[in-house]
Coordinates of C-alpha atoms in Angstrom, one line a residue:
Chain A
X1 CA 35.1 28.3 6.1
X2 CA 33.7 24.9 5.3
X3 CA 32.2 24.7 8.9
X4 CA 29.6 27.5 8.5
X5 CA 28.1 26.9 12.3
X6 CA 30.9 26.6 14.5
X7 CA 28.8 25.8 17.4
X8 CA 28.9 23.9 20.7
X9 CA 27.2 20.6 19.5
X10 CA 26.5 19.6 23.1
X11 CA 25.0 22.3 24.6
X12 CA 22.9 22.5 21.4
X13 CA 21.8 18.9 21.8
X14 CA 20.8 19.7 25.5
X15 CA 19.0 22.7 24.7
X16 CA 17.0 20.9 22.2
X17 CA 16.4 17.8 24.7
X18 CA 14.9 20.0 27.2
X19 CA 13.0 21.9 24.6
X20 CA 11.7 18.7 23.8
X21 CA 10.1 17.8 27.3
X22 CA 8.8 21.1 27.7
X23 CA 6.6 20.7 24.4
X24 CA 3.3 19.0 25.8
X25 CA 2.4 18.3 21.7
X26 CA 5.9 16.6 21.1
X27 CA 5.6 14.7 24.2
X28 CA 2.1 13.2 23.5
X29 CA 2.9 13.1 20.0
X30 CA 6.2 10.9 20.8
X31 CA 4.6 8.9 23.7
X32 CA 1.8 7.8 21.2
X33 CA 3.8 6.6 18.6
X34 CA 6.3 5.1 21.1
X35 CA 3.4 3.0 22.1
X36 CA 2.5 2.0 18.3
X37 CA 6.1 1.4 17.3
X38 CA 6.4 -1.0 20.3
X39 CA 3.4 -3.0 19.5
X40 CA 4.0 -3.2 16.0
X41 CA 7.4 -4.6 16.7
X42 CA 6.7 -7.2 19.4
X43 CA 3.0 -8.0 18.2
X44 CA 4.4 -11.6 16.9
X45 CA 6.3 -12.1 19.6
X46 CA 2.7 -11.8 22.1
X47 CA 1.6 -14.1 19.7
X48 CA 4.1 -16.7 20.2
X49 CA 3.5 -16.2 24.0
X50 CA 0.3 -16.7 23.8
X51 CA -1.2 -13.7 25.1
X52 CA -2.2 -12.6 21.4
X53 CA -4.5 -14.5 19.1
X54 CA -3.2 -15.0 15.7
X55 CA -5.0 -11.9 13.3
X56 CA -5.8 -14.0 10.4
X57 CA -7.1 -17.4 12.3
X58 CA -10.7 -17.8 12.1
X59 CA -12.4 -18.9 15.2
X60 CA -15.6 -20.8 15.9
X61 CA -16.1 -19.6 19.4
X62 CA -15.9 -15.9 17.8
X63 CA -19.3 -16.5 16.3
X64 CA -22.5 -16.4 18.0
X65 CA -25.3 -18.9 17.2
X66 CA -26.3 -17.4 14.2
X67 CA -22.8 -17.0 12.8
X68 CA -22.9 -13.2 13.7
X69 CA -19.6 -11.1 15.1
X70 CA -19.5 -11.3 18.8
X71 CA -18.8 -7.8 20.3
X72 CA -16.3 -7.1 23.1
X73 CA -16.1 -9.5 25.9
X74 CA -13.7 -11.0 28.3
X75 CA -12.4 -13.6 25.8
X76 CA -12.1 -10.9 23.0
X77 CA -11.3 -7.5 23.9
X78 CA -12.4 -5.9 21.1
X79 CA -15.0 -8.4 20.0
X80 CA -14.9 -10.5 16.9
X81 CA -15.4 -9.8 13.1
X82 CA -17.6 -11.6 10.1
X83 CA -15.4 -14.7 9.9
X84 CA -14.6 -14.8 13.8
X85 CA -11.5 -13.3 13.9
X86 CA -10.3 -11.5 16.8
X87 CA -10.6 -7.8 16.1
X88 CA -8.0 -6.6 19.0
X89 CA -5.4 -8.9 17.5
X90 CA -6.3 -7.5 13.8
X91 CA -5.9 -4.3 15.2
X92 CA -2.5 -4.1 16.5
X93 CA -1.1 -6.8 13.4
X94 CA -2.9 -3.5 11.6
X95 CA -0.3 -1.1 13.4
X96 CA 2.6 -3.0 11.2
X97 CA 1.0 -2.3 7.8
X98 CA 0.1 1.1 8.5
X99 CA 3.4 2.0 10.0
X100 CA 5.4 0.6 7.3
X101 CA 3.4 1.5 4.4
X102 CA 3.2 5.2 5.7
X103 CA 6.8 5.8 6.6
X104 CA 8.1 4.4 3.3
X105 CA 5.8 6.1 1.6
X106 CA 6.9 9.5 3.6
X107 CA 10.2 8.6 2.7
X108 CA 9.6 8.2 -1.2
X109 CA 7.6 11.4 -0.9
X110 CA 10.4 13.4 1.0
X111 CA 12.9 12.2 -1.4
X112 CA 11.4 13.3 -4.9
X113 CA 10.0 16.5 -2.8
X114 CA 13.4 17.7 -1.7
X115 CA 15.2 16.8 -5.2
X116 CA 12.7 18.7 -6.7
X117 CA 12.2 21.5 -4.5
X118 CA 16.0 21.9 -3.8
X119 CA 16.8 22.0 -7.9
X120 CA 14.0 24.4 -8.5
X121 CA 15.2 26.7 -6.0
X122 CA 19.1 26.5 -6.5
X123 CA 18.7 26.5 -10.2
X124 CA 16.1 29.2 -10.8
X125 CA 15.0 30.1 -14.2
X126 CA 13.7 28.2 -17.2
X127 CA 14.2 24.9 -14.8
X128 CA 12.7 26.2 -12.4
X129 CA 9.4 27.5 -13.9
X130 CA 9.1 24.1 -16.0
X131 CA 9.7 21.9 -12.4
X132 CA 7.0 24.3 -10.7
X133 CA 4.9 23.6 -14.2
X134 CA 5.3 20.2 -13.9
X135 CA 4.4 20.0 -9.8
X136 CA 1.2 22.0 -10.1
X137 CA -0.1 19.9 -12.8
X138 CA 0.4 16.7 -10.4
X139 CA -1.3 19.0 -7.6
X140 CA -4.3 19.7 -9.9
X141 CA -5.3 15.9 -9.6
X142 CA -6.9 14.8 -6.1
X143 CA -4.1 12.8 -4.4
X144 CA -6.7 9.9 -4.0
X145 CA -8.3 9.4 -7.2
X146 CA -5.0 9.6 -8.6
X147 CA -3.5 6.4 -6.4
X148 CA -6.9 4.9 -7.2
X149 CA -5.8 5.0 -11.1
X150 CA -2.1 3.7 -10.0
X151 CA -3.5 1.2 -7.5
X152 CA -6.0 -0.2 -10.6
X153 CA -2.6 -0.8 -12.6
X154 CA -1.4 -3.7 -10.1
X155 CA -2.9 -6.4 -11.5
X156 CA -0.1 -9.2 -11.2
X157 CA 0.9 -8.8 -14.8
X158 CA 4.6 -8.0 -15.8
X159 CA 6.3 -5.0 -17.0
X160 CA 9.1 -5.2 -19.0
X161 CA 11.8 -2.7 -18.7
X162 CA 14.4 -4.4 -20.8
X163 CA 14.6 -3.5 -24.8
X164 CA 12.9 -6.2 -27.0
X165 CA 15.1 -9.1 -28.0
X166 CA 17.5 -9.0 -25.1
X167 CA 16.2 -11.7 -22.2
X168 CA 17.4 -9.5 -19.4
X169 CA 14.6 -10.8 -17.4
X170 CA 16.0 -9.7 -14.3
X171 CA 14.5 -6.3 -15.3
X172 CA 11.2 -7.3 -15.4
X173 CA 8.8 -6.0 -12.7
X174 CA 5.6 -7.9 -11.6
X175 CA 3.2 -5.2 -11.0
X176 CA 1.1 -6.8 -7.9
X177 CA -0.6 -5.1 -5.2
X178 CA 1.3 -5.6 -2.0
X179 CA 3.0 -3.2 0.6
X180 CA 6.0 -2.0 -1.9
X181 CA 3.7 -1.1 -4.5
X182 CA 1.4 0.7 -2.4
X183 CA 3.9 2.8 -0.5
X184 CA 5.2 3.4 -3.9
X185 CA 2.0 4.6 -4.8
X186 CA 1.2 6.7 -2.2
X187 CA 4.8 8.1 -2.5
X188 CA 4.4 9.2 -6.0
X189 CA 1.3 10.9 -5.5
X190 CA 1.8 12.8 -2.0
X191 CA 5.5 14.5 -3.1
X192 CA 3.8 17.9 -4.9
X193 CA 2.6 19.1 -1.3
X194 CA 6.6 19.5 -0.3
X195 CA 7.9 21.2 -3.6
X196 CA 6.9 24.9 -2.8
X197 CA 7.8 25.0 0.9
X198 CA 11.4 23.5 0.0
X199 CA 11.9 25.5 -2.9
X200 CA 11.1 28.9 -0.9
X201 CA 13.4 27.8 2.1
X202 CA 16.4 27.1 -0.8
X203 CA 15.8 30.5 -2.4
X204 CA 16.0 32.1 1.1
X205 CA 19.4 30.0 2.1
X206 CA 21.0 30.7 -1.0
X207 CA 21.1 34.4 -0.6
X208 CA 22.6 34.5 2.8
X209 CA 26.2 35.4 3.3
X210 CA 28.0 32.0 3.9
X211 CA 26.8 30.6 0.5
X212 CA 28.3 33.7 -1.0
X213 CA 31.5 33.2 1.0
X214 CA 32.1 29.3 0.1
X215 CA 31.1 30.3 -3.4
X216 CA 33.7 32.7 -3.6
X217 CA 36.3 29.8 -2.2
X218 CA 35.4 28.0 -5.0
X219 CA 32.9 25.5 -3.8
X220 CA 31.1 23.4 -6.1
X221 CA 27.3 23.1 -6.7
X222 CA 27.0 20.0 -5.4
X223 CA 29.3 20.8 -2.3
X224 CA 26.6 24.0 -1.7
X225 CA 23.8 22.1 -2.2
X226 CA 24.9 19.1 0.4
X227 CA 27.2 20.8 2.7
X228 CA 25.8 24.0 3.4
X229 CA 21.7 24.4 1.9
X230 CA 20.5 20.9 2.9
X231 CA 21.7 21.0 6.5
X232 CA 19.9 24.3 6.6
X233 CA 16.6 23.3 5.3
X234 CA 16.8 20.1 7.1
X235 CA 14.4 21.1 10.2
X236 CA 11.6 22.4 7.9
X237 CA 11.9 18.8 5.9
X238 CA 11.7 16.9 9.3
X239 CA 8.5 18.9 10.4
X240 CA 6.8 18.5 6.7
X241 CA 8.2 14.8 6.9
X242 CA 6.5 14.1 10.1
X243 CA 3.2 16.1 9.0
X244 CA 3.3 14.1 5.6
X245 CA 2.9 10.8 7.5
X246 CA -0.4 11.3 8.6
X247 CA -0.8 12.1 5.3
X248 CA 0.5 9.1 3.6
X249 CA -1.1 6.4 6.6
X250 CA -4.8 8.5 6.1
X251 CA -4.6 7.7 2.1
X252 CA -3.4 4.1 2.9
X253 CA -6.2 3.8 5.3
X254 CA -8.4 5.1 2.4
X255 CA -7.4 2.9 -0.6
X256 CA -8.2 0.2 1.9
X257 CA -11.2 1.5 2.7
X258 CA -12.2 1.4 -1.1
X259 CA -10.8 -2.6 -1.6
X260 CA -7.4 -1.5 -3.4
X261 CA -5.2 -1.5 -0.4
X262 CA -2.9 -4.4 0.6
X263 CA -4.7 -7.5 -0.2
X264 CA -6.9 -10.0 2.4
X265 CA -6.2 -11.6 4.7
X266 CA -3.7 -9.4 5.7
X267 CA -5.2 -7.2 8.8
X268 CA -5.2 -3.4 7.4
X269 CA -7.5 -0.8 9.3
X270 CA -9.3 0.4 6.1
X271 CA -10.2 -3.1 4.6
X272 CA -11.3 -3.7 8.1
X273 CA -13.4 -0.9 8.0
X274 CA -14.8 -1.6 4.8
X275 CA -15.5 -5.7 5.5
X276 CA -17.4 -4.4 8.6
X277 CA -19.4 -1.8 7.0
X278 CA -22.3 -4.2 6.2
X279 CA -22.6 -5.5 10.0
X280 CA -22.7 -1.9 11.4
X281 CA -26.0 -2.1 12.5
X282 CA -25.4 -4.9 14.7
X283 CA -21.6 -4.9 15.2
X284 CA -20.6 -1.3 15.3
X285 CA -17.2 -2.4 16.7
X286 CA -16.1 -3.6 13.5
X287 CA -15.8 0.1 12.2
X288 CA -15.4 2.2 15.5
X289 CA -12.1 -0.1 16.6
X290 CA -9.9 0.6 13.6
X291 CA -11.3 3.9 13.1
X292 CA -10.4 4.7 16.3
X293 CA -6.5 3.3 15.8
X294 CA -6.3 5.5 12.7
X295 CA -7.4 8.3 14.4
X296 CA -4.8 7.9 17.3
X297 CA -1.8 7.3 14.6
X298 CA -2.8 9.7 12.5
X299 CA -3.5 12.4 15.7
X300 CA 0.2 11.1 17.0
X301 CA 2.1 12.3 13.9
X302 CA -0.1 15.6 13.7
X303 CA 0.4 16.4 17.3
X304 CA 4.5 15.7 16.6
X305 CA 4.4 17.8 13.6
X306 CA 2.8 20.9 15.1
X307 CA 4.9 20.8 18.5
X308 CA 8.1 20.1 16.3
X309 CA 6.9 23.3 14.0
X310 CA 6.3 25.4 17.5
X311 CA 9.8 24.5 18.7
X312 CA 11.3 25.7 15.2
X313 CA 9.7 28.7 15.2
X314 CA 8.4 30.2 18.7
X315 CA 7.2 33.6 17.7
X316 CA 4.6 32.1 15.2
X317 CA 2.5 29.3 17.1
X318 CA 0.6 27.1 14.8
Chain B
X1 CA -1.4 43.5 -15.8
X2 CA -2.4 42.1 -19.3
X3 CA 0.7 40.8 -19.9
X4 CA 0.8 39.0 -16.5
X5 CA -3.0 37.8 -17.3
X6 CA -2.3 36.2 -20.8
X7 CA 0.8 34.6 -19.3
X8 CA -1.2 33.0 -16.5
X9 CA -3.7 31.9 -19.3
X10 CA -1.2 30.2 -21.2
X11 CA 0.4 28.5 -18.4
X12 CA -2.9 27.4 -17.3
X13 CA -3.8 26.1 -20.8
X14 CA -0.2 24.4 -20.3
X15 CA -1.0 22.9 -17.2
X16 CA -4.2 21.8 -18.2
X17 CA -3.1 19.9 -21.4
X18 CA -0.5 18.1 -19.6
X19 CA -3.0 17.0 -17.0
X20 CA -4.9 15.6 -19.8
X21 CA -2.0 13.7 -21.6
X22 CA -0.8 12.3 -17.8
X23 CA -4.7 11.4 -16.9
X24 CA -5.0 9.4 -20.5
X25 CA -1.7 7.7 -20.3
X26 CA -2.4 6.6 -16.4
X27 CA -5.9 5.5 -17.0
X28 CA -5.0 3.5 -20.3
X29 CA -2.8 1.3 -18.2
X30 CA -5.2 0.2 -15.9
X31 CA -5.9 -3.4 -16.7
X32 CA -8.5 -5.5 -18.3
X33 CA -10.1 -5.7 -22.0
X34 CA -12.1 -2.6 -21.8
X35 CA -14.3 -4.4 -24.7
X36 CA -14.9 -6.9 -22.2
X37 CA -16.1 -4.6 -19.6
X38 CA -18.5 -3.0 -22.1
X39 CA -19.9 -6.2 -23.9
X40 CA -19.9 -8.4 -20.6
X41 CA -18.1 -12.0 -20.0
X42 CA -20.2 -14.0 -22.2
X43 CA -20.1 -11.6 -25.5
X44 CA -19.0 -13.3 -28.8
X45 CA -15.6 -12.5 -30.6
X46 CA -17.6 -10.1 -33.5
X47 CA -19.2 -8.2 -30.8
X48 CA -15.6 -7.4 -29.0
X49 CA -14.1 -6.5 -32.6
X50 CA -16.9 -4.4 -33.2
X51 CA -16.4 -2.3 -30.0
X52 CA -12.6 -2.4 -30.7
X53 CA -13.0 -0.5 -33.9
X54 CA -16.0 1.8 -32.7
X55 CA -13.7 3.0 -29.6
X56 CA -10.3 2.6 -31.9
X57 CA -9.0 0.1 -29.1
X58 CA -6.8 -1.5 -31.6
X59 CA -5.3 1.5 -32.5
X60 CA -1.7 2.6 -31.1
X61 CA -1.8 4.6 -28.3
X62 CA -0.5 7.8 -29.5
X63 CA -3.1 7.9 -32.4
X64 CA -5.6 7.7 -29.4
X65 CA -4.5 10.1 -27.6
X66 CA -4.6 12.5 -30.7
X67 CA -8.3 11.6 -30.9
X68 CA -9.0 11.9 -26.8
X69 CA -7.2 15.7 -26.9
X70 CA -9.4 16.3 -30.1
X71 CA -12.7 15.2 -28.6
X72 CA -11.5 17.4 -25.4
X73 CA -10.4 20.7 -27.2
X74 CA -14.1 20.1 -28.9
X75 CA -15.9 20.2 -25.1
X76 CA -16.5 16.1 -25.9
X77 CA -15.5 14.1 -23.0
X78 CA -17.0 10.9 -25.0
X79 CA -19.4 8.7 -23.8
X80 CA -19.6 6.2 -20.7
X81 CA -18.6 2.4 -21.8
X82 CA -21.2 1.2 -19.3
X83 CA -24.1 3.2 -19.4
X84 CA -23.3 5.2 -22.8
X85 CA -24.8 8.5 -21.3
X86 CA -22.0 11.2 -22.6
X87 CA -19.9 11.6 -19.8
X88 CA -20.3 15.4 -19.9
X89 CA -23.8 15.0 -19.2
X90 CA -23.2 12.5 -16.3
X91 CA -21.1 15.3 -14.8
X92 CA -23.0 18.1 -15.5
X93 CA -26.5 16.3 -13.8
X94 CA -24.2 15.2 -10.9
X95 CA -22.4 18.9 -10.4
X96 CA -25.3 20.8 -8.7
X97 CA -25.2 18.2 -6.0
X98 CA -21.7 18.0 -5.2
X99 CA -21.4 21.9 -5.5
X100 CA -24.0 22.5 -2.8
X101 CA -22.5 20.0 -0.4
X102 CA -19.1 21.8 -0.8
X103 CA -20.7 25.2 -0.8
X104 CA -22.8 24.7 2.4
X105 CA -19.9 22.7 4.2
X106 CA -17.5 26.0 3.1
X107 CA -20.1 28.2 4.8
X108 CA -20.4 26.0 7.6
X109 CA -16.4 25.8 8.4
X110 CA -15.8 29.4 7.8
X111 CA -18.1 30.6 10.2
X112 CA -16.8 28.5 12.6
X113 CA -13.0 28.3 12.0
X114 CA -12.8 32.3 11.2
X115 CA -14.2 33.2 14.9
X116 CA -11.9 30.4 16.4
X117 CA -9.0 31.7 14.7
X118 CA -9.4 35.3 15.8
X119 CA -10.3 34.5 19.4
X120 CA -7.1 31.8 19.8
X121 CA -4.8 34.8 17.9
X122 CA -5.8 37.6 20.4
X123 CA -5.7 35.2 23.5
X124 CA -2.5 33.5 21.9
X125 CA -0.8 30.6 24.7
X126 CA -4.1 30.7 26.9
X127 CA -5.5 27.2 27.8
X128 CA -8.5 28.2 25.5
X129 CA -6.1 28.7 22.8
X130 CA -4.3 25.2 23.7
X131 CA -7.7 23.3 23.8
X132 CA -8.7 24.9 20.4
X133 CA -5.0 23.8 19.1
X134 CA -5.3 20.1 20.2
X135 CA -9.2 19.9 18.9
X136 CA -8.1 21.3 15.6
X137 CA -5.4 18.7 15.2
X138 CA -8.1 16.4 16.2
X139 CA -10.2 17.3 13.4
X140 CA -7.4 16.9 10.8
X141 CA -7.0 13.3 12.1
X142 CA -10.1 11.8 11.6
X143 CA -10.5 9.6 8.2
X144 CA -13.5 11.0 6.2
X145 CA -15.1 7.6 5.7
X146 CA -15.1 6.8 9.5
X147 CA -16.3 10.2 10.6
X148 CA -18.9 10.1 8.1
X149 CA -20.3 6.5 9.1
X150 CA -19.7 7.2 12.6
X151 CA -22.2 10.5 12.3
X152 CA -24.9 8.9 10.2
X153 CA -24.8 6.2 12.7
X154 CA -25.3 7.7 16.1
X155 CA -27.0 11.5 14.4
X156 CA -29.1 9.7 11.7
X157 CA -29.8 6.3 12.6
X158 CA -29.9 6.3 16.4
X159 CA -30.8 10.0 17.4
X160 CA -33.1 10.6 14.1
X161 CA -32.0 14.2 13.9
X162 CA -31.0 13.9 10.3
X163 CA -32.2 11.6 6.9
X164 CA -29.9 8.6 6.7
X165 CA -28.8 8.7 3.2
X166 CA -29.9 9.2 -0.3
X167 CA -31.3 12.4 -1.9
X168 CA -34.5 14.3 -1.7
X169 CA -34.0 17.7 -0.6
X170 CA -32.0 20.2 1.4
X171 CA -31.9 18.2 4.6
X172 CA -30.3 15.7 3.2
X173 CA -27.5 17.9 2.3
X174 CA -26.9 19.1 6.4
X175 CA -25.3 15.7 7.6
X176 CA -22.6 15.4 4.7
X177 CA -21.8 19.0 4.3
X178 CA -21.3 19.3 8.5
X179 CA -19.2 16.1 8.2
X180 CA -17.1 17.7 5.5
X181 CA -16.7 21.0 7.7
X182 CA -16.0 18.9 10.7
X183 CA -13.1 17.2 8.6
X184 CA -11.6 20.6 7.6
X185 CA -12.7 23.4 10.3
X186 CA -9.3 22.8 12.1
X187 CA -7.2 23.3 9.4
X188 CA -8.4 26.7 8.8
X189 CA -9.2 27.8 12.4
X190 CA -5.3 27.5 12.6
X191 CA -4.3 29.4 9.5
X192 CA -6.9 32.2 10.6
X193 CA -5.0 32.1 13.7
X194 CA -1.8 32.4 12.3
X195 CA -2.3 34.7 9.8
X196 CA -4.1 36.6 12.4
X197 CA -1.4 36.5 15.0
X198 CA 1.1 37.9 12.2
X199 CA -1.1 40.9 11.9
X200 CA -1.7 41.6 15.2
X201 CA 1.8 41.6 15.9
X202 CA 2.6 44.5 12.7
X203 CA 3.1 48.4 13.0
X204 CA -0.5 49.2 11.5
X205 CA -2.4 47.6 14.6
X206 CA -0.7 49.5 17.2
X207 CA -1.3 52.4 15.1
X208 CA -5.0 51.5 15.4
X209 CA -4.8 50.8 18.9
X210 CA -3.0 54.0 19.2
X211 CA -5.4 56.3 17.7
X212 CA -7.6 55.0 20.1
X213 CA -9.9 52.4 17.8
X214 CA -12.1 50.0 19.8
X215 CA -10.9 46.5 20.1
X216 CA -13.2 44.9 17.9
X217 CA -12.5 47.6 15.5
X218 CA -9.0 46.8 15.6
X219 CA -9.7 43.0 15.6
X220 CA -12.3 42.9 12.4
X221 CA -11.8 46.0 10.5
X222 CA -8.0 46.3 10.9
X223 CA -6.9 42.7 11.7
X224 CA -9.3 40.2 10.2
X225 CA -9.4 41.8 6.5
X226 CA -5.9 41.5 6.2
X227 CA -5.6 38.1 7.5
X228 CA -8.4 36.6 5.5
X229 CA -6.3 37.4 2.1
X230 CA -3.7 34.6 2.6
X231 CA -6.8 32.2 3.8
X232 CA -8.9 32.7 0.9
X233 CA -6.0 32.2 -1.5
X234 CA -5.2 28.7 0.2
X235 CA -9.6 28.2 0.1
X236 CA -8.9 28.6 -3.7
X237 CA -6.3 26.6 -4.0
X238 CA -7.6 23.5 -1.9
X239 CA -10.1 22.6 -4.1
X240 CA -8.6 19.6 -5.0
X241 CA -8.3 18.5 -1.2
X242 CA -12.1 19.3 -0.8
X243 CA -12.5 17.2 -3.7
X244 CA -11.1 14.2 -2.2
X245 CA -13.5 14.6 1.1
X246 CA -16.5 14.9 -1.0
X247 CA -16.0 11.5 -2.6
X248 CA -16.0 9.6 0.2
X249 CA -18.8 11.4 2.0
X250 CA -20.8 11.4 -1.0
X251 CA -20.1 7.5 -1.0
X252 CA -21.2 6.7 2.6
X253 CA -24.1 9.2 2.3
X254 CA -25.4 7.8 -1.1
X255 CA -25.5 11.3 -2.6
X256 CA -25.9 11.4 -6.2
X257 CA -22.9 13.5 -6.8
X258 CA -19.6 13.9 -8.7
X259 CA -17.5 11.7 -5.9
X260 CA -19.9 9.0 -6.1
X261 CA -19.7 8.8 -10.3
X262 CA -15.8 8.6 -9.5
X263 CA -15.9 5.8 -7.5
X264 CA -18.2 3.8 -9.4
X265 CA -16.5 4.5 -12.5
X266 CA -13.1 3.2 -11.0
X267 CA -14.9 0.0 -9.8
X268 CA -16.8 -0.5 -13.4
X269 CA -13.4 0.3 -15.2
X270 CA -15.4 2.9 -17.2
X271 CA -12.5 4.8 -18.7
X272 CA -14.2 7.9 -20.1
X273 CA -16.0 8.4 -17.2
X274 CA -12.6 8.4 -14.6
X275 CA -11.0 10.6 -17.3
X276 CA -13.8 12.9 -17.4
X277 CA -13.8 13.5 -13.6
X278 CA -10.2 13.9 -13.3
X279 CA -10.3 16.2 -16.4
X280 CA -13.4 17.8 -14.7
X281 CA -11.7 18.4 -11.0
X282 CA -8.3 19.7 -12.8
X283 CA -10.1 22.3 -14.8
X284 CA -12.0 23.3 -11.5
X285 CA -8.8 23.5 -9.9
X286 CA -6.9 25.3 -12.2
X287 CA -9.7 27.7 -12.5
X288 CA -10.2 28.4 -9.3
X289 CA -6.6 28.9 -8.9
X290 CA -6.2 31.5 -11.9
X291 CA -9.3 33.4 -10.3
X292 CA -7.7 33.7 -6.6
X293 CA -4.6 34.7 -8.6
X294 CA -6.2 37.5 -10.5
X295 CA -8.6 38.7 -7.3
X296 CA -5.2 38.7 -5.1
X297 CA -3.8 41.1 -7.2
X298 CA -6.5 43.5 -7.2
X299 CA -7.4 42.8 -3.6
X300 CA -3.5 43.7 -2.8
X301 CA -1.8 45.8 -4.9
X302 CA 1.2 45.5 -3.4
X303 CA 2.2 42.3 -4.9
X304 CA 3.2 42.9 -8.2
X305 CA 4.9 40.3 -10.2
X306 CA 6.3 37.8 -7.2
X307 CA 6.6 34.6 -9.6

C-alpha cells in the first residue's frame, strides 16, 4: 500500500475551497495579498503608461520654495520626500522589494528548518540531540542582532571558495549588499523557529500504523520521508511558512530602517522611514505612509496564517 | 532530579560555549581594519601597528579565539575600542534601564493579555472573541520602530502626555514600555486564549462545575492557574524576542540601555561591545530557559523527563 490515503481528491479539493470562502480571516488576508502582488507585478507598466511616476526620479516640482518635502496633494497622492521623489510611487515599488525578499527568505528558512526538523525527528537519538542543541544555540541570539552582524560582512569584497592555487574563479562569491544577500541573511537567521514544531510533528507521524506498514513492506528511509511523512506534515509547514513570511518582511523592514538593507536608491519601506525621520515634525507622511504599507503587508500574512491554522485545527481556534 | 539538573546545566554551558564561538567567528568576519576604527583615518602606520599588537590583531584567528574564550571564562568581556570602557561595565551600567523598561512592559502586557485571553476563551467564537483576534493580529503586525515613532509623535510631541525622549525618571519609561507592551499583548492574549480553551474543555473543569463551584472560581482558580504554566514557559523563552523589540524602542526614545549600546557598537564597528552584548543576551536567554525548565518541573510534577 504505497498510497496511504485513498480518498476522493476532487471532493477534498472542493471541501477546502468552500472552507476558504467561509473563513473570513483567510479571505481578508488573501484579498490584501492579491492586491499587493498585483500592484507589485504591474507597477512598471503603470509607469510606462504614465499613470505612476518613476520611484527614483527627483522632481523639481516636488519640493516647496524652501526645498522641503511636500505633503499629499492632487499632484502627488502621498506627498514627496526630501529629494522631491513621489512617495506613493516609492511605496508601490517598495512592495516589489519587500515581497521578493520576504518570500525568498521564507523559502530559505523553511527549507533549512524543515530539513533539520525532519532529520532530527525521524532519526532521533544522538543526531537529534546534536541538531536540537545547535538549533537552541541559534535561538539564543536575537534575530535582528544576528542579521545586523551578517549584513556587516557584505562590503563588496570577494570570498574565494576555491582551494588556493587553483584558478577556479567561477567559485568566487562577491559579498555585496543587495536583494540576494539580504534574503539569504534573513533566511539564515529565521530557520530555528520552525524546527521544534516540525520535529514534534514528524515524531508523531512516525509512530502511526501506515508508517509501520510501509516499513514492513521494505520502504527505504528516503521513501518514508518523501512519500509518507512530508505529505502529512505539509499543512503545518504551510501555516508556519505563511506566518514566517510576516516575520521575514518585518526583519527586512527593520534592517532597512537601520540603514543596512537593500542599498539606495532602491525604494524599500524601512529605508524610507529611516530617511524620513529627520523631517517627521514637518512632513509626518514620510514615516506614516511606508509604515502603513509594512503594517498592511505583515497583517495580510498574519491573517492568512491565523485563518489557515483555524481551518487545520478547528477545535483549537487561535 | 539531580541528574536532570546537572545534565541541563552541562548543556546550558555547551550552548553558551557554542554561542561564544559562533559570535566570535561571525563578528570577526565584519569588514574594515579595526585598528583604523580605533585610531581614526589619519593615524600613522606606527600607531596602527601598536594597536595591532595590543589587541593581537596580527595573530591567526584560532589563537585570538583562544584568548577570547579564556577572557570570557574569567568574566572579562574586553574593553570598547571606541570609549575604552570595559564592556562588562558598559553593559552593567545600562542594564537597569533595559531591565526596568522590559519589566514594566511585561507587567503591562500581562495585565492586559490575561483578562483578554480568559474572556475570549469563555466567550469563544463570539463577536468579542473575533474582534480581539483581529486586534491581536494587528498588534503582531506593527513594526517596533514605526509604532515607537508614531506614539512619540502623537502622545508625547503633540499631546504632551509623556516626555519625548531621554531618561530622567520613571515617567520617561512609561511610553517606551507601553510601546513594547502594545507590540506583544496580541501574541500573549492569543496564547492565554488557546491554553485556556484547552483547559476549559478538560474533565476536571466539568467536575469543578458539577460540584457547584462558582464561575469565577472555575475560571480563575481551576482554569487560569493551569493555563498559565505554558504561558510562563513561553515568556521565559521569549527573552531573545523581547530584546529585539527593546533595541528599536530604546533607540527611538533615546534611552541609555543595552539596545542603544548594541546599535551604536554596530555602527562604530566596536567589536568587543558587539560580542559583549550578544554574549550577554545569550546568557540571559539560556539562564531564563534553565530557570523556567526547573520551575516547570517543580510546578507540574507530571512532567518528568520528556526530553
